[in-house]
CSV table of C-alpha atoms in Angstrom, one decimal:
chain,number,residue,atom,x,y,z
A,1,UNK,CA,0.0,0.0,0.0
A,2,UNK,CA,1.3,3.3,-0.6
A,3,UNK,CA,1.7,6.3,1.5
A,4,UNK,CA,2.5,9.8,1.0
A,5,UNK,CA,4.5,12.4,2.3
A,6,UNK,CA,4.0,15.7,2.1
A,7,UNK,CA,6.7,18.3,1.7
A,8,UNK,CA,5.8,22.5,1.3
A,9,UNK,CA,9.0,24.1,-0.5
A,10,UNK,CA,10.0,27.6,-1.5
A,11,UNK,CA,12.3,29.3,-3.1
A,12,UNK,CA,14.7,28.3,-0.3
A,13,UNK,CA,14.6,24.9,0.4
A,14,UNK,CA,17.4,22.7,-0.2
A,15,UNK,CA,19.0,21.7,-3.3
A,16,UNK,CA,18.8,17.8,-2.5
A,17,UNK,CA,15.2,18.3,-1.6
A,18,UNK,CA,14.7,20.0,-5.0
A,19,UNK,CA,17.2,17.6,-6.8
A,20,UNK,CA,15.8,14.2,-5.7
A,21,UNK,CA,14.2,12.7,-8.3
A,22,UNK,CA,11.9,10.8,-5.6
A,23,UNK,CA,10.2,13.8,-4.8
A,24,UNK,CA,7.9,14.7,-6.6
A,25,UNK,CA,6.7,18.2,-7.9
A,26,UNK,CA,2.6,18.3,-7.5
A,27,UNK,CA,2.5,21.7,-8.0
A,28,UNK,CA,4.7,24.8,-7.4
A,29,UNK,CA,5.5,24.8,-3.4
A,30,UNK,CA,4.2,21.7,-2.9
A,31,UNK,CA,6.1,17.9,-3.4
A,32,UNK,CA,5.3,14.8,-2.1
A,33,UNK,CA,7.2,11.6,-1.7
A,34,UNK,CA,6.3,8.2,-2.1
A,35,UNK,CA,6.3,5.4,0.5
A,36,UNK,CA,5.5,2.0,-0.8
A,37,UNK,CA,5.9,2.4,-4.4
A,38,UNK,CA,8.7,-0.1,-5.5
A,39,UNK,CA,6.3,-3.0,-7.0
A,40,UNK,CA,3.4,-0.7,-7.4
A,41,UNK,CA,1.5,-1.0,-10.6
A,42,UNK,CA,1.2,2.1,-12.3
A,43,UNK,CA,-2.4,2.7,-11.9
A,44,UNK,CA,-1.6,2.7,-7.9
A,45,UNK,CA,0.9,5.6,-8.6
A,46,UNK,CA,-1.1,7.2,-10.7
A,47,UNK,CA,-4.1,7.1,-8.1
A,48,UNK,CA,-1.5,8.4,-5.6
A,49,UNK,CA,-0.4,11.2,-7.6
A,50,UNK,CA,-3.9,12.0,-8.3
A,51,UNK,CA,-4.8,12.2,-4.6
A,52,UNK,CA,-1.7,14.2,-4.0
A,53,UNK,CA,-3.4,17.1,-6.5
A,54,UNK,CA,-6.9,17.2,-4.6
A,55,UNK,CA,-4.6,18.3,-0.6
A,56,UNK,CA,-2.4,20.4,-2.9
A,57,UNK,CA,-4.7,22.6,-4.1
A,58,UNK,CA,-6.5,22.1,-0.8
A,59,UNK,CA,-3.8,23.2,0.9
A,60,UNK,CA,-2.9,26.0,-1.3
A,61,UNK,CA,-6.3,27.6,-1.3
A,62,UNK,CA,-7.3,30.3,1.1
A,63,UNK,CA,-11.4,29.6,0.8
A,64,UNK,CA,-12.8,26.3,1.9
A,65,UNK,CA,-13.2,23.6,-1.0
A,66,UNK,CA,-15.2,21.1,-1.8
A,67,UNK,CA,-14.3,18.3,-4.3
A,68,UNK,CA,-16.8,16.8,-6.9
A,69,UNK,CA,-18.1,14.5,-9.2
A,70,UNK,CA,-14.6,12.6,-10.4
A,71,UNK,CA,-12.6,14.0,-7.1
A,72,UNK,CA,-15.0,13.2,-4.8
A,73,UNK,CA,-15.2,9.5,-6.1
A,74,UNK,CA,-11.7,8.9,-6.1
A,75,UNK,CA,-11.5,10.5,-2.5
A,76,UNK,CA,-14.6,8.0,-2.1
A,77,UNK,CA,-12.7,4.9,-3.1
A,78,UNK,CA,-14.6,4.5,-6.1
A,79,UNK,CA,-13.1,3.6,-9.1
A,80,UNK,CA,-14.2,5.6,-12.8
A,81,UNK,CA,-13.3,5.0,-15.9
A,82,UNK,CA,-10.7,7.9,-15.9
A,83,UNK,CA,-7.5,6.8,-14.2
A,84,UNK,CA,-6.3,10.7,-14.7
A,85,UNK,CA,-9.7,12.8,-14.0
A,86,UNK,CA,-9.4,16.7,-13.9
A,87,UNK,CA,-9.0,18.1,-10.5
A,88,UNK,CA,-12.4,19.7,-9.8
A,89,UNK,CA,-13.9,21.8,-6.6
A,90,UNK,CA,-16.9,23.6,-5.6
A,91,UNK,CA,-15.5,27.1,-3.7
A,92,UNK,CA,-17.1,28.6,-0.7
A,93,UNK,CA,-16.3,32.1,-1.7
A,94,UNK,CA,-15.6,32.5,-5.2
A,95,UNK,CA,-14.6,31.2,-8.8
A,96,UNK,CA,-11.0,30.5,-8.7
A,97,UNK,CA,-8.9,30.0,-11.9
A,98,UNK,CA,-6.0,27.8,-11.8
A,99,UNK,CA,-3.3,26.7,-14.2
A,100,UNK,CA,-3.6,22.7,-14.6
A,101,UNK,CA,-1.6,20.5,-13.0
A,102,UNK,CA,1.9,19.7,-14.7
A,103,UNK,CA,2.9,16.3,-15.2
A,104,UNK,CA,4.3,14.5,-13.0
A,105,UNK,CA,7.7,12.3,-13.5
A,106,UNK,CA,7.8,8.9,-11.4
A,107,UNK,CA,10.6,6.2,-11.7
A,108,UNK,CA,8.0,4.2,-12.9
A,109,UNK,CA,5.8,6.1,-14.7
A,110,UNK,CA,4.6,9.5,-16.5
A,111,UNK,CA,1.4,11.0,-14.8
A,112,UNK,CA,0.2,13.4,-17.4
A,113,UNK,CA,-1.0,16.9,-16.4
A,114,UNK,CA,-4.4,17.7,-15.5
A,115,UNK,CA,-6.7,20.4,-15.7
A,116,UNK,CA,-8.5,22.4,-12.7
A,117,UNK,CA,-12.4,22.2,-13.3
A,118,UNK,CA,-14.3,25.2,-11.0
A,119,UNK,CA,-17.9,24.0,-10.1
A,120,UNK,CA,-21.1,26.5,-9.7
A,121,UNK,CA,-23.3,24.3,-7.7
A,122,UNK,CA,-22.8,23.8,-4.1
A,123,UNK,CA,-22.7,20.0,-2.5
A,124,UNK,CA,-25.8,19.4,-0.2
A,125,UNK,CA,-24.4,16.2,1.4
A,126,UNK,CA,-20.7,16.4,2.6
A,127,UNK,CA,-18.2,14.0,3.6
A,128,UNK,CA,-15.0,14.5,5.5
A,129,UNK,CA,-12.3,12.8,4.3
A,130,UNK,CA,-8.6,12.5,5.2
A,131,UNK,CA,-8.8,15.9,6.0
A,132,UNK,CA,-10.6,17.1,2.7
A,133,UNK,CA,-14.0,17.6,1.8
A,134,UNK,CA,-16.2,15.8,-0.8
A,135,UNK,CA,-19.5,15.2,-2.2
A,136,UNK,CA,-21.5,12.3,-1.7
A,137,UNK,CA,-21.4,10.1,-4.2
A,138,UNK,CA,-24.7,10.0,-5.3
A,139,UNK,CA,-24.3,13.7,-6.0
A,140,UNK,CA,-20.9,13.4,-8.1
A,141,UNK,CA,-22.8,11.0,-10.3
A,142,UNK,CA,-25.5,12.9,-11.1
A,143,UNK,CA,-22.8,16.0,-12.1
A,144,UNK,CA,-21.6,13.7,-14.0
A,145,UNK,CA,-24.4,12.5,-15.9
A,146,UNK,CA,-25.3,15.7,-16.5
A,147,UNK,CA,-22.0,17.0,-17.6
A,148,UNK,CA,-19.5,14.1,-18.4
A,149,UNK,CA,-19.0,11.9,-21.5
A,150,UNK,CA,-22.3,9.1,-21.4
A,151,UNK,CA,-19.3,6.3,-21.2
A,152,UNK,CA,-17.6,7.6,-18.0
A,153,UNK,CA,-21.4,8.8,-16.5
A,154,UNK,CA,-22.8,5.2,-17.1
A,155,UNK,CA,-19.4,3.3,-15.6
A,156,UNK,CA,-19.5,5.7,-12.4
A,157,UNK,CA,-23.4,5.3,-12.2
A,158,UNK,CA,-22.5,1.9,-11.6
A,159,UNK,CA,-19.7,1.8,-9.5
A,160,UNK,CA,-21.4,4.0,-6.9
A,161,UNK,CA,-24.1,1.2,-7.3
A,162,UNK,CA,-22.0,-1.8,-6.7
A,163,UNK,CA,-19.9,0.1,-3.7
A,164,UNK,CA,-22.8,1.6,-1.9
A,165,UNK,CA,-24.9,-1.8,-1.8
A,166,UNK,CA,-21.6,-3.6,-1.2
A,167,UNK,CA,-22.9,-6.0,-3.9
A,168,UNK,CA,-22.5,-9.6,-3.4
A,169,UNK,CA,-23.9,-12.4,-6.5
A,170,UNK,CA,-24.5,-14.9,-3.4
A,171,UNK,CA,-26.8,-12.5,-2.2
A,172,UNK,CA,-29.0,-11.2,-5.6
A,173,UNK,CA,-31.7,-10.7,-4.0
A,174,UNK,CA,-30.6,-8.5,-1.0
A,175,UNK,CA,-28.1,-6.6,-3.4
A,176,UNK,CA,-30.7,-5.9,-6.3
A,177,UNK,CA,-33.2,-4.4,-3.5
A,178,UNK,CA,-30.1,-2.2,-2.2
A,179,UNK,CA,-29.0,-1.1,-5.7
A,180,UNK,CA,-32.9,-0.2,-6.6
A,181,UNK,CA,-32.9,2.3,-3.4
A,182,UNK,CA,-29.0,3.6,-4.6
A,183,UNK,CA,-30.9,4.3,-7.9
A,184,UNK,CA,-34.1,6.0,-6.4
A,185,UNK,CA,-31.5,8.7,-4.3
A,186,UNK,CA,-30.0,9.2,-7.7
A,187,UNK,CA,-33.1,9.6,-9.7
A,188,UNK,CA,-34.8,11.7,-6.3
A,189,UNK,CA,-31.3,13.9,-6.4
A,190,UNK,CA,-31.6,14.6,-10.5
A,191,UNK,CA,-35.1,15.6,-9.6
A,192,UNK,CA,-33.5,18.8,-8.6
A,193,UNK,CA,-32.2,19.8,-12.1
A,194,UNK,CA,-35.1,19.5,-14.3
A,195,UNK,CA,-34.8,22.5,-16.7
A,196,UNK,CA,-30.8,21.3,-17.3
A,197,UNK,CA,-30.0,20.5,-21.0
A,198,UNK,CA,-28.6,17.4,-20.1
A,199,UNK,CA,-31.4,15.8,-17.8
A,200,UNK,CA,-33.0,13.6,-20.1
A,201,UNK,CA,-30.0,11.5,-20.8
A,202,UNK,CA,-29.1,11.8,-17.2
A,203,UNK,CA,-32.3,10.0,-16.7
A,204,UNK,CA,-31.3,7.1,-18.9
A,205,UNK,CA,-27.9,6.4,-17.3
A,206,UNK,CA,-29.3,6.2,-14.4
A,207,UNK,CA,-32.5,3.9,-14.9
A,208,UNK,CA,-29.5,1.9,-17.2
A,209,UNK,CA,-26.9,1.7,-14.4
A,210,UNK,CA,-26.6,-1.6,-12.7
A,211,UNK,CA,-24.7,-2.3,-9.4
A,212,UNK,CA,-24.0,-6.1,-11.1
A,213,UNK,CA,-20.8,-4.9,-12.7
A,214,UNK,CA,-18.0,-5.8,-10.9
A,215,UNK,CA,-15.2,-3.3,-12.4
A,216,UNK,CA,-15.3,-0.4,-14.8
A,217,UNK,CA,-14.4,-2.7,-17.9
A,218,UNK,CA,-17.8,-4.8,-17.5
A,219,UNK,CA,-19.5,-1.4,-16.6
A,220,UNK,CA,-18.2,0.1,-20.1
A,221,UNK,CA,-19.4,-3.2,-22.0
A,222,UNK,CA,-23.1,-2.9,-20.5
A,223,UNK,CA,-23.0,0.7,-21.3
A,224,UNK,CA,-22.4,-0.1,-24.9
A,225,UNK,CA,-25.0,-3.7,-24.5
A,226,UNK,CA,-27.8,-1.4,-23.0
A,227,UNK,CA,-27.2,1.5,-26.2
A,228,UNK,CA,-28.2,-1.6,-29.0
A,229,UNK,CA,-31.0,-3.7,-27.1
A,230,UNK,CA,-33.9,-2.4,-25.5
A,231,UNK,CA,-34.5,-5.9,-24.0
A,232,UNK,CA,-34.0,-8.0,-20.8
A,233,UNK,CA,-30.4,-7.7,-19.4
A,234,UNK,CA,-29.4,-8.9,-16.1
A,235,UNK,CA,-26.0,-8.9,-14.5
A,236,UNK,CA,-24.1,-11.6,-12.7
A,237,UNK,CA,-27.1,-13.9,-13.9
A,238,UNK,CA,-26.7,-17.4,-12.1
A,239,UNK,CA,-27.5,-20.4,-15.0
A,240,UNK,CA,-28.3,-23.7,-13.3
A,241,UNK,CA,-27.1,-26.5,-15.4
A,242,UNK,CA,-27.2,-29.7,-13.5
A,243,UNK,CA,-25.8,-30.2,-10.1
A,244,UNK,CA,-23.9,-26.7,-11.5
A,245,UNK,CA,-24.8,-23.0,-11.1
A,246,UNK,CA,-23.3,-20.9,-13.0
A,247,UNK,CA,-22.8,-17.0,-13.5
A,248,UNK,CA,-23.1,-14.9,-16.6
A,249,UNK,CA,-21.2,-11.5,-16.1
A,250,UNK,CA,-23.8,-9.7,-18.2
A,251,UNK,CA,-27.1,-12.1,-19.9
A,252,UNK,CA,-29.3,-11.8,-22.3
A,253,UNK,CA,-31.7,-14.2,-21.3
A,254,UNK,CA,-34.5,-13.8,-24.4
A,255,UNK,CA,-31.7,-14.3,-26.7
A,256,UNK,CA,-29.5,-17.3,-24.8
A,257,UNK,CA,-26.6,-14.9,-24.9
A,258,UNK,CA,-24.0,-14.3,-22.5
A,259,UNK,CA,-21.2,-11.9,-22.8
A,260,UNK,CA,-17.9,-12.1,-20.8
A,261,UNK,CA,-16.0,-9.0,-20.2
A,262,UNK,CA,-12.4,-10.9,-20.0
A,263,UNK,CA,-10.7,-9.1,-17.6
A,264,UNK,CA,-9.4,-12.1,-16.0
A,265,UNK,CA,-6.5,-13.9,-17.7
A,266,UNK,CA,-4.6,-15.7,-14.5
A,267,UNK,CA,-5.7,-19.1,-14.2
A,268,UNK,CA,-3.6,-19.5,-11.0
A,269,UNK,CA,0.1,-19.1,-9.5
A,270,UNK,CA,1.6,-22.6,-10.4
A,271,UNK,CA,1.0,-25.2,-13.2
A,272,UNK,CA,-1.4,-27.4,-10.8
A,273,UNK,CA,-3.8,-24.6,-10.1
A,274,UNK,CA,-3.3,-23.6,-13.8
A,275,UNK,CA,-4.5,-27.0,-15.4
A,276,UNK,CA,-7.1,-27.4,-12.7
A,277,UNK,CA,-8.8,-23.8,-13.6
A,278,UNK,CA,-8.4,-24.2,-17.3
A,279,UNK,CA,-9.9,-27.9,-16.8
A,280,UNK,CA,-13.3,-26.0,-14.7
A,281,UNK,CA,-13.0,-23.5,-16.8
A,282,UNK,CA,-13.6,-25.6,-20.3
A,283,UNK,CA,-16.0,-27.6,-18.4
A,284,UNK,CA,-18.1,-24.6,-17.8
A,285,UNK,CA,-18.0,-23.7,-21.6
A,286,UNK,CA,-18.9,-27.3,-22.2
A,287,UNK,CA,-21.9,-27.4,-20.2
A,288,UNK,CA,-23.3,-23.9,-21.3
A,289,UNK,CA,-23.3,-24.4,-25.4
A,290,UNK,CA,-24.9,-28.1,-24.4
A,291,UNK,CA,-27.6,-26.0,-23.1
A,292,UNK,CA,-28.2,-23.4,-26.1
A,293,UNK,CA,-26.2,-21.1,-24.2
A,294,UNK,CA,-23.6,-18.7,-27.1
A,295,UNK,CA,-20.9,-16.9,-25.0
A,296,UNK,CA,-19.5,-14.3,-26.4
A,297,UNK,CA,-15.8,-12.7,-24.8
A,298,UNK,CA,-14.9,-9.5,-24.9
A,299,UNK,CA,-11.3,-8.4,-24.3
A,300,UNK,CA,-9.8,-4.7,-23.0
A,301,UNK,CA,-8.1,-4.1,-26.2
A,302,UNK,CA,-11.6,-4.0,-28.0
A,303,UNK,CA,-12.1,-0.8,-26.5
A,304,UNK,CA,-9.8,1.0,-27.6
A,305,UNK,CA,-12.2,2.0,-30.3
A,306,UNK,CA,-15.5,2.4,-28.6
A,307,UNK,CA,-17.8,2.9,-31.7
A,308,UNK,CA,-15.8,-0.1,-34.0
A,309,UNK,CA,-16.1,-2.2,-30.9
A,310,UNK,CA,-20.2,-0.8,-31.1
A,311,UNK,CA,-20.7,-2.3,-34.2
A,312,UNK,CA,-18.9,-5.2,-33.9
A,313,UNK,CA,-20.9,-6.1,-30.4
A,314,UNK,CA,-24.1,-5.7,-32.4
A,315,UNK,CA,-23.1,-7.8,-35.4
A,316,UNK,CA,-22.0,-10.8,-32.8
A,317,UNK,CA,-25.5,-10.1,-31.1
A,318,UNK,CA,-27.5,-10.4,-34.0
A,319,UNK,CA,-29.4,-7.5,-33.2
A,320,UNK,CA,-28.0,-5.0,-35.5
A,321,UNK,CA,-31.4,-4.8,-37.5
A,322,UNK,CA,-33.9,-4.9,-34.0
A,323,UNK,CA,-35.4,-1.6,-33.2
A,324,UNK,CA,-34.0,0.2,-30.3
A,325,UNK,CA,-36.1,2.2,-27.8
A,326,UNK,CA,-35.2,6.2,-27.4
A,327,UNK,CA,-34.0,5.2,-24.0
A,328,UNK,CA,-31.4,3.2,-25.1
A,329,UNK,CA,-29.7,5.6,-28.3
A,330,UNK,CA,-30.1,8.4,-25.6
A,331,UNK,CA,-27.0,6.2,-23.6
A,332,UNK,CA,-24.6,6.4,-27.1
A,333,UNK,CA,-22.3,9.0,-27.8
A,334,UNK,CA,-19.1,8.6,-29.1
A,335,UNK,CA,-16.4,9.3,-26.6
A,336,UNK,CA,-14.8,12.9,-28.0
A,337,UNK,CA,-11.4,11.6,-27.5
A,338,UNK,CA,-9.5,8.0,-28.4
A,339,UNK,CA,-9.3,5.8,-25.8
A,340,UNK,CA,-6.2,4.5,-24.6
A,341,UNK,CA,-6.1,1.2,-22.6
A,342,UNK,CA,-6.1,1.9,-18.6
A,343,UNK,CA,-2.7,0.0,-18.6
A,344,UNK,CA,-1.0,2.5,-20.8
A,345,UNK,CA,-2.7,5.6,-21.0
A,346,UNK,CA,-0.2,8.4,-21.2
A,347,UNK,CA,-2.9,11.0,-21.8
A,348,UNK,CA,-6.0,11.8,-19.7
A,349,UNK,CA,-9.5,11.1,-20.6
A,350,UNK,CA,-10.6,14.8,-21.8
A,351,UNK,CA,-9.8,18.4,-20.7
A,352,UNK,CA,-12.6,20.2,-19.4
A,353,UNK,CA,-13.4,23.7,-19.0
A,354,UNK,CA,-12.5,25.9,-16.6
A,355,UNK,CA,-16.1,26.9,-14.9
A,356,UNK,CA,-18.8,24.2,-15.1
A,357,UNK,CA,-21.8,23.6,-13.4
């Protein structure tokens, strides 16, 4: 686990403190050091870094600050689709307008800079946090379903979903009751923003969120699942076969379908556990095409095109031709930059204005 160290610097400070490259420059005045970061992966720096940002410009401030939507999640514990949001704060006094955040040089890894987002609307529900202060969560999502990308609205929606009810597949039923209430705050909290451009979609990421999705990659398939077909789709689906039970990451039960977001390509840590797994796992495969059952895989790497992978999601579906409700195309937009796999990203997601809502 990683720690961090804070260290404030001027003008004055010591040459070694300035000149080691394991301190690292957040912004002017302000370095931190890593504790714990030798075998980190890079998304862990990167997450580290990013908290860094949110007490530096805390810190830096002289009006109280409240972070939002992305901020507060990752303050939260939530993971987004970003790995590299804009900073983003709500002031108590006024509007500030900040330089972004430059990037930042690890041993390990590049964190690119990031703008500073300033928000208008002021946080009902407030959390302290390690000393800073954020939104709930059910408020940062509905900012950013109003004001984000559909993609990284819909994968948030969810993740607030599946955190909140602490969801648990050996437990639907409890789970899918606590995920209903989640969605009923959210919907009761966008209730408040009628007359904003952006509510009707808002609406649909929300009534489309499910709290089934394990991790942002299976988040970011449904979102692009629920945007083709209008019909039944259920989440960690459990498919008795047998004396067997097994679960579908995301089902289409009227059409026998199951999709696999393949996120998980360890079979174990030595050859036994290896040729067991592959053996269960082969087994499982077996058993579900006996039973009319088409599984269908889909790999990170297919996303690094969001509308080729789109079309090429409806074509294995067979739904391409199947009319779709207004619901579901008001979930599809084309994300407005590339995206680059969470594993390598050397850019962020998007820069957003300076002042936003």
């Amino acid at each position: 686990m990683i720690s961090i160290e804070t260290l404030r610097t001027h003008r004055h400070s010591r040459a070694a403190i300035l000149a080691d490259p394991d301190i690292l420059l957040i912004r002017r005045g302000y370095r931190v050091r890593l504790h714990g970061d030798q075998d980190a992966r890079p998304w862990e720096i990167w997450q580290s870094i990013n908290i860094a940002r949110l007490h530096a410009l805390d810190y830096q401030s002289s009006q109280r600050l409240v972070f939002t939507g992305n901020s507060a999640l990752l303050l939260h514990g939530i993971p987004t689709w970003s790995t590299n949001s804009c900073v983003e704060a709500w002031p108590s006094k006024s509007d500030f307008q900040l330089r972004p955040y430059p990037a930042v040089q690890h041993r390990h890894t590049v964190v690119p800079g990031v703008p500073v987002i300033c928000r208008h609307k002021a946080p009902q529900s407030i959390s302290q946090i390690d000393g800073l202060e954020a939104e709930s969560p059910v408020e940062a999502v509905i900012r950013l379903t109003l004001n984000e990308q559909p993609r990284d609205a819909f994968v948030a929606a969810c993740m607030v979903m599946h955190s909140l009810s602490g969801f648990d597949r050996f437990n639907l039923e409890d789970s899918r009751e606590k995920c209903e209430h989640i969605r009923r705050d959210m919907l009761a909290e966008l209730g408040r923003c009628p007359n904003h451009s952006g509510y009707l979609r808002a609406q649909a990421l929300i009534k489309a969120a499910d709290g089934g999705c394990d991790n942002v990659f299976e988040a970011s398939v449904l979102w692009i699942i629920k945007s083709l077909y209008s019909g039944r789709v259920v989440t960690q689906c459990p498919i008795i076969i047998g004396n067997n039970t097994y679960f579908g990451d995301i089902v289409l039960p009227d059409l026998k379908i199951i999709v696999e977001p393949d996120g998980r390509t360890k079979f174990g840590d030595n050859e036994q556990e290896v040729r067991e797994n592959t053996g269960k796992w082969l087994s499982r495969q077996h058993d579900l095409a006996n039973a009319g059952w088409r599984v269908i895989r889909a790999r990170w790497h297919d996303t690094d095109d969001m509308a080729s992978f789109r079309s090429s999601m409806a074509t294995l579906l067979g739904i391409q031709h199947l009319p779709v409700t207004q619901e579901s195309l008001r979930l599809w937009a084309k994300p407005r930059q590339p995206h680059v796999s969470r594993k390598h990203r050397s850019q962020p997601q998007r820069h957003g204005s300076s002042n936003r809502p």
